[in-house]
Coordinates of C-alpha atoms in Angstrom, one line a residue:
Chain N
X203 CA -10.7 -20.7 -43.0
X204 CA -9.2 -17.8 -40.6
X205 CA -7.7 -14.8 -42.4
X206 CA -4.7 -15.8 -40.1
X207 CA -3.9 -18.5 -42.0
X208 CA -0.6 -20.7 -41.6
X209 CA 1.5 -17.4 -41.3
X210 CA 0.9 -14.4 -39.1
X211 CA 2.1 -11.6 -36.8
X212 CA 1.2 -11.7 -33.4
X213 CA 1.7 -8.6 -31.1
X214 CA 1.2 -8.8 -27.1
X215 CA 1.0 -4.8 -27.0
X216 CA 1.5 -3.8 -23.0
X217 CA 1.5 -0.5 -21.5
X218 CA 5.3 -0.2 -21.7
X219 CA 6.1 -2.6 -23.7
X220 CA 5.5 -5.0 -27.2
X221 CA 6.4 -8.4 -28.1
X222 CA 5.9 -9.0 -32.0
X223 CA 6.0 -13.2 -33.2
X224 CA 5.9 -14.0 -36.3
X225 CA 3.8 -17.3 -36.3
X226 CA 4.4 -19.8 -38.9
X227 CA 2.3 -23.4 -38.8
X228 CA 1.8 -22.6 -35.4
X229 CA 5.3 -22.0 -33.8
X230 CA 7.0 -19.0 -33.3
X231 CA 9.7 -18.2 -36.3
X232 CA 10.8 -15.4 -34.7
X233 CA 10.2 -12.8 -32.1
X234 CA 11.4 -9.7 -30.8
X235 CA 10.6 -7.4 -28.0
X236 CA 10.5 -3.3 -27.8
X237 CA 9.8 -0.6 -25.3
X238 CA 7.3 1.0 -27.4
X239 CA 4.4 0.0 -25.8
X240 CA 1.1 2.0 -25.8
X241 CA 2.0 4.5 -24.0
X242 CA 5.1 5.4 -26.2
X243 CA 3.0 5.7 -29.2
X244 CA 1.1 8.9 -30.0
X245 CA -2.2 8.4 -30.5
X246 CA -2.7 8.2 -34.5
X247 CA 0.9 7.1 -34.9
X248 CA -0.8 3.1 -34.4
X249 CA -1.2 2.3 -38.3
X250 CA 2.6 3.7 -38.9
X251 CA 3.3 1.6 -36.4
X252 CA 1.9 -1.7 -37.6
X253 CA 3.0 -0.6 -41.0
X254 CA 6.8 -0.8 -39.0
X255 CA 6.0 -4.0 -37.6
X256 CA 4.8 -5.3 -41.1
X257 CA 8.3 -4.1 -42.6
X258 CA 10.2 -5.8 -40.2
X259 CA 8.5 -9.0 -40.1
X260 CA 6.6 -8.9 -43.4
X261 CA 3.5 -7.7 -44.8
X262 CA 1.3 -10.6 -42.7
X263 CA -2.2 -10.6 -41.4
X264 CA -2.0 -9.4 -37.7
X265 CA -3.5 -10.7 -34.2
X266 CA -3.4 -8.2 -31.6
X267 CA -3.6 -8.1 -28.0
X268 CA -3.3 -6.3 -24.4
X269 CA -3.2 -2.8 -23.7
X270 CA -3.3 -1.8 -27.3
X271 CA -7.3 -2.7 -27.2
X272 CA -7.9 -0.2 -24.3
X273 CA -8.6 3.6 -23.8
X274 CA -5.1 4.3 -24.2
X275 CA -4.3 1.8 -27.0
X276 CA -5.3 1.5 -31.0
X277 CA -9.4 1.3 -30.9
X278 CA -11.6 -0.1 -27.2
X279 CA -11.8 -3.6 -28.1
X280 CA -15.0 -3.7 -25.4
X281 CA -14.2 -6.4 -22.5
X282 CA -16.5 -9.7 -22.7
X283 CA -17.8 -10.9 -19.8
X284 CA -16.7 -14.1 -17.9
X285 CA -16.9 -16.9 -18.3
X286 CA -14.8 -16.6 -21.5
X287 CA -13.2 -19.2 -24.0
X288 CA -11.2 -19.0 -27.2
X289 CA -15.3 -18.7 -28.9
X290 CA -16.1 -15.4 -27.0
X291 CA -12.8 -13.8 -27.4
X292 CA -12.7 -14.8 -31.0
X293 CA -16.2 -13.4 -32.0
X294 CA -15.3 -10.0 -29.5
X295 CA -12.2 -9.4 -32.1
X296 CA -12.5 -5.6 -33.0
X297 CA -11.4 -5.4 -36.1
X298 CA -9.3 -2.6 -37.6
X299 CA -9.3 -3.6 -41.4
X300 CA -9.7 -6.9 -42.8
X301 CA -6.6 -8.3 -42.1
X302 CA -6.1 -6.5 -38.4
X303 CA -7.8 -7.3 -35.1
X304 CA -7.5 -6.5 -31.6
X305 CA -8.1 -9.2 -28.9
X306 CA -10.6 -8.2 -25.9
X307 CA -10.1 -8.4 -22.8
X308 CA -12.5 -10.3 -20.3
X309 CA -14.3 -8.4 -17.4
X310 CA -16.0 -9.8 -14.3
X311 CA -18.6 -8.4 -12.1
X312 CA -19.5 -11.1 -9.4
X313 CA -21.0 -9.7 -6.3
X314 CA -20.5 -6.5 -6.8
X315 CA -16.6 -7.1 -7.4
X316 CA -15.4 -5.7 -10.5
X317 CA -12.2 -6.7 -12.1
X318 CA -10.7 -6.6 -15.7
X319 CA -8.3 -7.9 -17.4
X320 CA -6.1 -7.0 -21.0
X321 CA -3.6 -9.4 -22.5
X322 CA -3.5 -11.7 -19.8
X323 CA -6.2 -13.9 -21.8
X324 CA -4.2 -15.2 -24.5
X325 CA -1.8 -16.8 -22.2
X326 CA -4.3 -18.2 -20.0
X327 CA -6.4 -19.9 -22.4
X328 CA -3.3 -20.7 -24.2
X329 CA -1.7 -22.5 -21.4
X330 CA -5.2 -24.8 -21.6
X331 CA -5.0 -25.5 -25.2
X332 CA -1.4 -26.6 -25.5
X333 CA -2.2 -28.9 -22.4
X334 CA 0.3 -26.9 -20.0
X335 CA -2.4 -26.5 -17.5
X336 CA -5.8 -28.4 -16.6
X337 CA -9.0 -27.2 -17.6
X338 CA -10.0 -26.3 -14.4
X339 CA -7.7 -25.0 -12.8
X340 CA -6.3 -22.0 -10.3
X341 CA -4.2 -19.6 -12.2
X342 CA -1.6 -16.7 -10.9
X343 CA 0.1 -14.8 -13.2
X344 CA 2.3 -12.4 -10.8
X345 CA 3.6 -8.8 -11.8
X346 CA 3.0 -5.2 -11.1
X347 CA -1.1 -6.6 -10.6
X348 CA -1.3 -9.7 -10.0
X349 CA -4.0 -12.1 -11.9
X350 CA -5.7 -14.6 -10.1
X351 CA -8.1 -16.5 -12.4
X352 CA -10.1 -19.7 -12.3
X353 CA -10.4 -22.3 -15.2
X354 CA -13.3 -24.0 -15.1
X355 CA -14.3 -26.3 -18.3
X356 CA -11.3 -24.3 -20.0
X357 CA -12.2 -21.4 -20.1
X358 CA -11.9 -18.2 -17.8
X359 CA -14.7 -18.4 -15.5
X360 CA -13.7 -15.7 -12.7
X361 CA -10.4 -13.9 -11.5
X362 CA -9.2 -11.4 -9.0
X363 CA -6.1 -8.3 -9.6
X364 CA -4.4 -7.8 -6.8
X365 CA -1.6 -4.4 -7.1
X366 CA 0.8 -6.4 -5.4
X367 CA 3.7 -5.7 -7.7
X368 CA 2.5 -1.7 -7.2
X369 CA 2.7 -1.6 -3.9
X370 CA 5.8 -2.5 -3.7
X371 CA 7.2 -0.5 -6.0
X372 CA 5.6 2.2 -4.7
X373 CA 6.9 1.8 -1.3
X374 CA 10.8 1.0 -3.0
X375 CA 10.6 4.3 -4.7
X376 CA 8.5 6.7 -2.1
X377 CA 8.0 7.1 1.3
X378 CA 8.9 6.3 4.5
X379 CA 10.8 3.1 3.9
X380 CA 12.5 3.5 0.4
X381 CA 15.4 4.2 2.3
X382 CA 15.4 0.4 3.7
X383 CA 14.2 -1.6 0.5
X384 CA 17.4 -1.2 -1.7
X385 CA 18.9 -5.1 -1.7
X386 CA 17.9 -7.6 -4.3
X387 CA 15.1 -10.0 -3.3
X388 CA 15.8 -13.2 -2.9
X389 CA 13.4 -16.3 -1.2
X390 CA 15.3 -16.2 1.6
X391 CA 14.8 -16.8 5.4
X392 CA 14.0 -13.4 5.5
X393 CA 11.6 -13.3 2.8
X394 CA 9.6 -16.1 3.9
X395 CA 9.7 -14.5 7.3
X396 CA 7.7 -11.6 5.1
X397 CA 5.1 -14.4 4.2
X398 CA 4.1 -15.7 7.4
X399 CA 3.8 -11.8 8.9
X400 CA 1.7 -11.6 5.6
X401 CA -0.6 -14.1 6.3
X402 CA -1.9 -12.1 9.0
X403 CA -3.7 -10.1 6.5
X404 CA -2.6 -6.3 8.5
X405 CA -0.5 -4.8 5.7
X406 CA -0.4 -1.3 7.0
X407 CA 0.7 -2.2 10.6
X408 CA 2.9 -5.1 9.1
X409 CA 4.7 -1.9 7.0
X410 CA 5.4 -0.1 9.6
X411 CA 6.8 -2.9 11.9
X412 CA 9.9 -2.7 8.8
X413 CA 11.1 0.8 10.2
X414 CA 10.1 -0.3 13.9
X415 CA 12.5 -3.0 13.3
X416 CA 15.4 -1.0 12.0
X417 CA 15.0 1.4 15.1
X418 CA 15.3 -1.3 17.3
X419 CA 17.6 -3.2 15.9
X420 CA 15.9 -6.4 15.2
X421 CA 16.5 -6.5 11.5
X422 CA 19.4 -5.8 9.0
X423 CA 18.0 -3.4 6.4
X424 CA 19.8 -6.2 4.1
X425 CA 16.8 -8.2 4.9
X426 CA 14.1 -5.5 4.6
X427 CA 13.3 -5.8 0.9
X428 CA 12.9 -9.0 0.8
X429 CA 10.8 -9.2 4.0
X430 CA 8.6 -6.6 2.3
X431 CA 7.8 -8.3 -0.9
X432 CA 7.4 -11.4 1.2
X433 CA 4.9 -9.9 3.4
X434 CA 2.7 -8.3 0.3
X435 CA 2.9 -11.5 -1.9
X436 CA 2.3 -13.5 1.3
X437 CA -0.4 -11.6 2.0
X438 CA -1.6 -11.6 -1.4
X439 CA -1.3 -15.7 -1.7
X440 CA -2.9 -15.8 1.7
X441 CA -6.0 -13.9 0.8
X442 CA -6.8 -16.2 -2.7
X443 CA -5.7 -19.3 -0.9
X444 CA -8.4 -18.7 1.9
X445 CA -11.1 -19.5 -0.9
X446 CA -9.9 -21.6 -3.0
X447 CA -9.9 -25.2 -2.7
X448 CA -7.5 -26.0 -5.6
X449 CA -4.5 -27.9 -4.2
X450 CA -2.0 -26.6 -6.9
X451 CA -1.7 -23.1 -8.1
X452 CA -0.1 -22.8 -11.8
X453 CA 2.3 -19.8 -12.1
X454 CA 2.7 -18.1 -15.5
X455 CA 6.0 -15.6 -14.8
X456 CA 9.1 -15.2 -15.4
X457 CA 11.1 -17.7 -13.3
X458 CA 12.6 -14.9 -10.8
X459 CA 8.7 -13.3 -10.0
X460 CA 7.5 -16.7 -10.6
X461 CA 10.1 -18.3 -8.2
X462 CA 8.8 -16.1 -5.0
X463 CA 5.2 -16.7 -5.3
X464 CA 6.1 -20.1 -5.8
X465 CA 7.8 -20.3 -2.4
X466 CA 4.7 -18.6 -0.7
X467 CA 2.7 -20.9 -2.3
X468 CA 4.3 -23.9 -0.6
X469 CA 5.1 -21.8 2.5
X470 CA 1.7 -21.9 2.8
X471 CA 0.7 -25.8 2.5
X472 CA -0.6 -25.8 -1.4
X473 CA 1.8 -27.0 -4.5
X474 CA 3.1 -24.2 -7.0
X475 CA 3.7 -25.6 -10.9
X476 CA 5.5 -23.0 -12.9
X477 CA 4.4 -22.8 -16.7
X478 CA 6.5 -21.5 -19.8
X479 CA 4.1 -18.2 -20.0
X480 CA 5.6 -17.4 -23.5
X481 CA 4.9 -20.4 -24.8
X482 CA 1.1 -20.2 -23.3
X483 CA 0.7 -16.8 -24.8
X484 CA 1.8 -18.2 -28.4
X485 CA -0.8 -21.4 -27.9
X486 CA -3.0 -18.9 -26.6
X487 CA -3.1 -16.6 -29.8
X488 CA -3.0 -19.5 -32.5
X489 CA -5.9 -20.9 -30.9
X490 CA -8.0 -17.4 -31.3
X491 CA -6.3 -17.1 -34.7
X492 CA -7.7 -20.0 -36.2
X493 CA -11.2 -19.0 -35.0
Chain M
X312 CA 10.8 20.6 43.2
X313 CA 10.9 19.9 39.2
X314 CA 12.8 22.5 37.3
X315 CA 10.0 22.9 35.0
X316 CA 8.1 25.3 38.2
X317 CA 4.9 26.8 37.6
X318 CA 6.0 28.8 33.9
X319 CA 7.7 26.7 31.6
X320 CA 7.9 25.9 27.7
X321 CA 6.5 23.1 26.0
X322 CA 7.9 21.9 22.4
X323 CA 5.7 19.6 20.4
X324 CA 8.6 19.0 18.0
X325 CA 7.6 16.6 14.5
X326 CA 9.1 15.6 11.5
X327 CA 7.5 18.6 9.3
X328 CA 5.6 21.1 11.7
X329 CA 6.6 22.5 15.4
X330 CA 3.9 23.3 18.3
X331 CA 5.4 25.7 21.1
X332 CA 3.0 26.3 24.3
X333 CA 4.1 28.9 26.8
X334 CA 2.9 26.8 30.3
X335 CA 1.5 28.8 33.1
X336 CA 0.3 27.0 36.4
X337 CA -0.8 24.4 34.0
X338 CA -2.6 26.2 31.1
X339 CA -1.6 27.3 28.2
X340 CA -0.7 30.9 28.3
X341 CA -0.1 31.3 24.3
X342 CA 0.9 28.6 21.8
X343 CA 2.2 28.8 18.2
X344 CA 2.4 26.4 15.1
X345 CA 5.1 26.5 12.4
X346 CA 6.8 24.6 9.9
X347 CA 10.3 24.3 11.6
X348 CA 9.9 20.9 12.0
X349 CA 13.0 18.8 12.4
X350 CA 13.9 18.1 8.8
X351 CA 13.6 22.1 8.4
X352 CA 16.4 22.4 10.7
X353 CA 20.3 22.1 10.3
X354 CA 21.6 19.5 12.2
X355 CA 23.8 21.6 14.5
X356 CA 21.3 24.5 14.7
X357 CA 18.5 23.1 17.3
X358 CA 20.2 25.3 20.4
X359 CA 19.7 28.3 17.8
X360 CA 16.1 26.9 16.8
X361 CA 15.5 27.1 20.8
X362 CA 17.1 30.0 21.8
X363 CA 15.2 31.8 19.3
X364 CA 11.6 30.2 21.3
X365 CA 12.9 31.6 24.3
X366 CA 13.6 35.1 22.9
X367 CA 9.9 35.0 21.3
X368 CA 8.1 33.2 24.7
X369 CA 10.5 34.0 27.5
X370 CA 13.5 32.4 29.0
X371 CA 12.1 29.6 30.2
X372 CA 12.8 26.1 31.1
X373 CA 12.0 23.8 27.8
X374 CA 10.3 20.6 27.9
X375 CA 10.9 18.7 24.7
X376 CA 8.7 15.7 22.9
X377 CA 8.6 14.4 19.7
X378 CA 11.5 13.7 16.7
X379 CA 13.6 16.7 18.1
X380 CA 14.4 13.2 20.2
X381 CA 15.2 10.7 17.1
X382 CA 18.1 10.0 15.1
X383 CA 16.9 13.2 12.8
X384 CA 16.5 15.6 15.8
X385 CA 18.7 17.6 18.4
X386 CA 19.9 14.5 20.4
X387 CA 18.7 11.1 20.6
X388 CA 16.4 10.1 24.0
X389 CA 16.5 6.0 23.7
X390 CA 13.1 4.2 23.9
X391 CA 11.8 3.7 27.2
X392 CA 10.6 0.1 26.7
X393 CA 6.5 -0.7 27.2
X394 CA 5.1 -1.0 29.5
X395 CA 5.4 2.8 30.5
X396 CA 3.8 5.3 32.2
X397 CA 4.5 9.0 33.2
X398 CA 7.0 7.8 36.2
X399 CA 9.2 5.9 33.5
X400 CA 9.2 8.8 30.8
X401 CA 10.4 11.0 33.2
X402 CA 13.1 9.3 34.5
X403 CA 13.9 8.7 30.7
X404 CA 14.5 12.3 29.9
X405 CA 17.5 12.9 28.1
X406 CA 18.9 16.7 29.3
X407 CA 20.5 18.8 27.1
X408 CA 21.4 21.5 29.5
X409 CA 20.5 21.7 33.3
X410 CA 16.9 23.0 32.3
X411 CA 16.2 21.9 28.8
X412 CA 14.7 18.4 28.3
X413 CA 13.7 15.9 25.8
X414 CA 10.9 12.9 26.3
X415 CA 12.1 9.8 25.2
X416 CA 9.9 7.6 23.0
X417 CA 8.7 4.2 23.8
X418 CA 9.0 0.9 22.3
X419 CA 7.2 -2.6 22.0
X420 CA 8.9 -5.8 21.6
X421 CA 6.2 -8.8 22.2
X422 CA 5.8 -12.1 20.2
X423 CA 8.9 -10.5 18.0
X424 CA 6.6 -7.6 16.5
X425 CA 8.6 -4.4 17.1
X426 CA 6.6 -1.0 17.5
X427 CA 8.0 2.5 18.5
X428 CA 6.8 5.6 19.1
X429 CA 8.3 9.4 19.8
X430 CA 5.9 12.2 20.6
X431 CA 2.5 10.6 20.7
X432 CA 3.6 9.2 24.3
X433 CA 2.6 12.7 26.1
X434 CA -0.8 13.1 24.3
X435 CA -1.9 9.4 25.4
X436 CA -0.6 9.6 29.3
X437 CA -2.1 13.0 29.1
X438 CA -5.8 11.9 28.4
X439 CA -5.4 9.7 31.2
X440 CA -4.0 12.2 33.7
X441 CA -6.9 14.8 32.6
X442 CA -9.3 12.3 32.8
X443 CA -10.4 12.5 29.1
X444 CA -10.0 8.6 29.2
X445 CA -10.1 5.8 31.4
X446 CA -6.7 4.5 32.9
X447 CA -7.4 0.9 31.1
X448 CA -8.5 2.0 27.4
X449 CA -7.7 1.5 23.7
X450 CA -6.8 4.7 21.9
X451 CA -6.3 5.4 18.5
X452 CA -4.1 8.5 17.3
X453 CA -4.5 8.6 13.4
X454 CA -2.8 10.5 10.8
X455 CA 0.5 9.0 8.3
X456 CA 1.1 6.3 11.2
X457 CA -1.7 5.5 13.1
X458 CA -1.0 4.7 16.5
X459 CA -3.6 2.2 18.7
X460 CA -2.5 1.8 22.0
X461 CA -3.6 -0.3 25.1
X462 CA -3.4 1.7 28.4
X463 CA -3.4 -0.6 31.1
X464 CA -3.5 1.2 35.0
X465 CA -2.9 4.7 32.9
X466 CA 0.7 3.6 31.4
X467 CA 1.1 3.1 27.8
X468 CA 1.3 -1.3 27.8
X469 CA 1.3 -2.3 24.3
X470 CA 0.6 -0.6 21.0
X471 CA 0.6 -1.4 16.8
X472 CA 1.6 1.5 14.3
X473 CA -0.4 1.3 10.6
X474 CA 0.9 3.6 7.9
X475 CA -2.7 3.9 6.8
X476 CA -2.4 7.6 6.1
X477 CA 1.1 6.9 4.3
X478 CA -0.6 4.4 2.1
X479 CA -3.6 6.7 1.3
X480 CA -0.7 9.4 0.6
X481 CA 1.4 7.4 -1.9
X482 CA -1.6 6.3 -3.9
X483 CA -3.0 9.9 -3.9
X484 CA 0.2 10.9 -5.4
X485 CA 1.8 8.0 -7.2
X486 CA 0.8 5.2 -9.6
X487 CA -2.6 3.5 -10.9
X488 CA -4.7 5.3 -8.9
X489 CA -3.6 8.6 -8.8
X490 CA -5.4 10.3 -11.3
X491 CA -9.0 8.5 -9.3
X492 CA -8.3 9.5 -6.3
X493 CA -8.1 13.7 -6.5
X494 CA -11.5 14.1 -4.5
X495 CA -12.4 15.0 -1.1
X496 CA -12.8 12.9 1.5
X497 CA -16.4 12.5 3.7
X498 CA -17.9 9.9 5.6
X499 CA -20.3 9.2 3.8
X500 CA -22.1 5.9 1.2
X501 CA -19.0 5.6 -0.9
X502 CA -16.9 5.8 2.6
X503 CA -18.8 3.1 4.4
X504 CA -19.0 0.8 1.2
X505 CA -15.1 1.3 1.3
X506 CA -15.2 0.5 5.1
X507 CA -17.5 -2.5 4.5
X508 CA -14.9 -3.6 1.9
X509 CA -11.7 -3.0 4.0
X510 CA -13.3 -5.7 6.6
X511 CA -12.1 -8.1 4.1
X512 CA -8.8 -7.8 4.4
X513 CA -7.5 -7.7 1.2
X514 CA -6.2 -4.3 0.4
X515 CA -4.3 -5.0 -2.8
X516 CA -7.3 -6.6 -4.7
X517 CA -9.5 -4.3 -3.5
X518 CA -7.8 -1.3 -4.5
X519 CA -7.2 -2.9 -8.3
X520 CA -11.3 -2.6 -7.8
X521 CA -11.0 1.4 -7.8
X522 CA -9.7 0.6 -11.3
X523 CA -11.8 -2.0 -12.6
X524 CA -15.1 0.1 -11.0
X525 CA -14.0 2.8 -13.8
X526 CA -13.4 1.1 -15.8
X527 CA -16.7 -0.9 -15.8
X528 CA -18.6 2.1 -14.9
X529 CA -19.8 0.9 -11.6
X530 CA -18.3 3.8 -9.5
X531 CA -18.1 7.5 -10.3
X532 CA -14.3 9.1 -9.7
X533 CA -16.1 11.3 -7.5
X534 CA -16.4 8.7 -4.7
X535 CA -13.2 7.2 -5.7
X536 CA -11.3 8.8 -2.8
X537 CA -13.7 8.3 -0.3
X538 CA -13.9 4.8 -1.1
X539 CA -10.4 4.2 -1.1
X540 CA -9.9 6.0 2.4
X541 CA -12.6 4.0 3.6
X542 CA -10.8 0.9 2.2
X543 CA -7.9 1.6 3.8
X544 CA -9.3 3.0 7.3
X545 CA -11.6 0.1 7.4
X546 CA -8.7 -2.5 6.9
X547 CA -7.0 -0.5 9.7
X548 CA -9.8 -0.7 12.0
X549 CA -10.8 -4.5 11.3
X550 CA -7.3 -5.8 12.1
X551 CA -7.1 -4.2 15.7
X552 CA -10.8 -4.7 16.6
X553 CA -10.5 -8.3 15.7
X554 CA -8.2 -8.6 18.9
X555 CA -9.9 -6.4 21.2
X556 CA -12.1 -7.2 23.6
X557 CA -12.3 -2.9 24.0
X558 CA -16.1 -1.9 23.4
X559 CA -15.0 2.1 22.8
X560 CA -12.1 3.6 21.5
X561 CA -10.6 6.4 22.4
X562 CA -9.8 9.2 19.2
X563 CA -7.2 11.1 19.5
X564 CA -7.0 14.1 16.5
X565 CA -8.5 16.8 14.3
X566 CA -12.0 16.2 13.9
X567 CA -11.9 15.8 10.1
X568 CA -9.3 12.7 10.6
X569 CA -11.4 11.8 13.8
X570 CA -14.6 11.9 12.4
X571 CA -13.5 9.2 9.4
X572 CA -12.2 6.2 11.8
X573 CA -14.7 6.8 14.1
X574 CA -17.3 6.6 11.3
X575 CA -15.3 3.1 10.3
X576 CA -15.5 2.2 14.0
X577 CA -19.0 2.6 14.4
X578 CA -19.7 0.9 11.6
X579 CA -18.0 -2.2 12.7
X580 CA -20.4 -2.0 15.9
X581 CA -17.7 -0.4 18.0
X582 CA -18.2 3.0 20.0
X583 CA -16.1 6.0 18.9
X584 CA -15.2 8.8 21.9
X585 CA -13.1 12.0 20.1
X586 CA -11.1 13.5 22.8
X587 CA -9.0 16.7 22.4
X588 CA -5.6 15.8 21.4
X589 CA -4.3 19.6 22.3
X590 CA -5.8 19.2 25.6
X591 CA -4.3 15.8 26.0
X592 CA -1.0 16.8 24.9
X593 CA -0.7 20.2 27.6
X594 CA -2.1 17.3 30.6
X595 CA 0.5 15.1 29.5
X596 CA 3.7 17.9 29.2
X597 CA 2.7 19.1 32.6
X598 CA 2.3 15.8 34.7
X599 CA 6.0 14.9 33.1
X600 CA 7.2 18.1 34.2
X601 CA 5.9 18.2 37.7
X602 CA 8.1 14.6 37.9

């Protein structure tokens, strides 16, 4: 029997920010979410803060995971290699006293490509176990870096970041066309304009064709934002899409991030299915907590 | 006879730095570099600005090129539309007084992908007129925005901009990767392994590599930057080979920059000819201002 038990806190612990569910015969009895993720913690200030978290929600055996597990978080839960199931992560749990454990994260190193990934893992291999996805399967889960991942047999078998989301914040905030990206994104004309100039795969050029176009005239800077994140996330879904035969690409976002890459998706000829991504990530840790 | 006669100044005039050549029966007599670029001056204060380079090199006639003809500068000289040679650029100039004149830019609009440029326009029909390149040629001018341009019977015919260097610049400076990429940059194994990887095309995975190769420990931060700049060159270089049937291109800039694409060039089985941009730049001033 898992320490876990039929009651439990479970903490996805990002980089700037926390969501705490309290778990009780398997569904979620209440949840919050804070802005003090890893990086707003000092480090040595992580037991006071569980101690907070245990006051709140009450003085439960505690499941971990994301950024808390890295360099910058509680203690290095050490990545395990893909390909990775609910097992591999379960026996990887980095234990910080015997009612406390960090999830790992899963690393891959296929032909000479590395990649990581921390906290994505729960909602992935949750969204298998509560049936929400196929077991094998193409996954995207969209935001500042994109995950890309591959189910195969259920569990994660190899994946791909892409800093899609930080490149175009990066451009919004600095640089020659902040000035132009101000408006809201929508999936527009204009934005799915941005994914067909994206599939050419020519970001830099494609960039600066944004501020050609204001200086000739040819688009309303109304339009350049969401011509911009069309062209990166089209360029993005362009470059997995290439590779993958998987007809259907399952989206675990939010349903505004969620609703773009969708519209690439199908903007380029493949079906996008959007999955509750909470509701993976709470399947995802009961799964490792019964373990 | 052109105004310009045998003495005459030439005003390289950017966004951040200034070049002033004193002209004399075609050479340069003396030349100067400063940071009084255009954003340094106070819109309202270029005839100061230039009647304080006549009081240091003479009171001359003025040729101007660059931004000092944008939206930022002294007084806005409209695109002349590609293609565009010397003949056209000259009968473009937009006078500000009977002998002080500014180039006019030139502009691309084919299959709808818009392109401009303001200032590089003398240094390319320059390297023609001198001879330093052929009158049908691809040309590439890097630095922020790199400029590759088709010169077809010595005009400028088409050309793509890539905000490679901008790129590079932001991710030096801003997010993930900033704290990676703090070394120098030389043409060497980690470079060409960057180059190699920029072939692919996909320049948001492959720089959440940078991350995940530290975090794996397959790279040392050492080679970080020169990986990434080959990344990013090599993406550059890829997309505008893959269309050209050129079997040289022609460098324009400081060796340093020069020597990194055309180490990306070369490695992608191309020939890379460094030409000297000064020297392109004083041909170029001085066949506009004999028109």
């Amino acid at each position: 029997m898992s320490v876990f038990g039929a009651r439990f806190l479970a903490v996805d612990w990002g980089t700037t920010n926390r969501r705490v569910f309290l778990i009780e015969d398997g569904q979620v009895a209440r949840t919050e979410r804070d802005d003090r993720g890893v990086t707003a913690v000092t480090p040595g200030d992580f037991d006071q803060e569980a101690a907070g978290i245990r006051e709140r929600f009450g003085d439960l055996p505690m499941l971990l995971a994301g950024m808390v597990g890295s360099t910058i978080g509680w203690q290095v839960a050490p990545y395990v290699a893909a390909p990775a199931g609910v097992p591999e992560l379960a026996a990887g749990l980095v234990w910080i006293d015997d009612r406390t454990a960090i999830v790992p994260g899963i690393s891959t190193l296929i032909a000479g490509r590395p990649d990581v990934m921390r906290g994505e893992e729960v909602q992935l291999l949750g969204a298998v176990a509560a049936g929400l996805v196929p077991d094998d399967a193409l996954l995207a889960q969209p935001g500042t870096h994109c995950k890309w991942v591959y189910m195969a047999g259920g569990r994660v078998a190899d994946f791909t970041t892409a800093m899609t989301g930080e490149l175009f914040a990066l451009l919004k905030k600095h640089g020659l066309l902040a000035s132009q990206l101000t408006a809201e994104v929508t999936p527009g004309t204009a934005f799915l304009e941005g994914v067909e100039e994206g599939r050419r795969r020519d970001l830099a050029a494609s960039l600066f064709g944004i501020r050609a176009a204001k200086m000739l005239g040819t688009r309303e800077d109304a339009d350049a934002a969401a011509f911009a994140s069309g062209l990166l996330i089209g360029a993005d879904v362009a470059a997995r899409l290439e590779t993958s035969g998987h007809d259907t690409v399952h989206i675990l976002a939010d349903p505004m991030l969620g609703g773009l890459y969708a519209a690439a998706i199908e903007a380029q000829g493949r079906t996008a299915h959007l999955v509750d991504s909470h509701a993976a990530f709470v399947a995802g840790i009961n799964e490792i907590a019964k373990q």
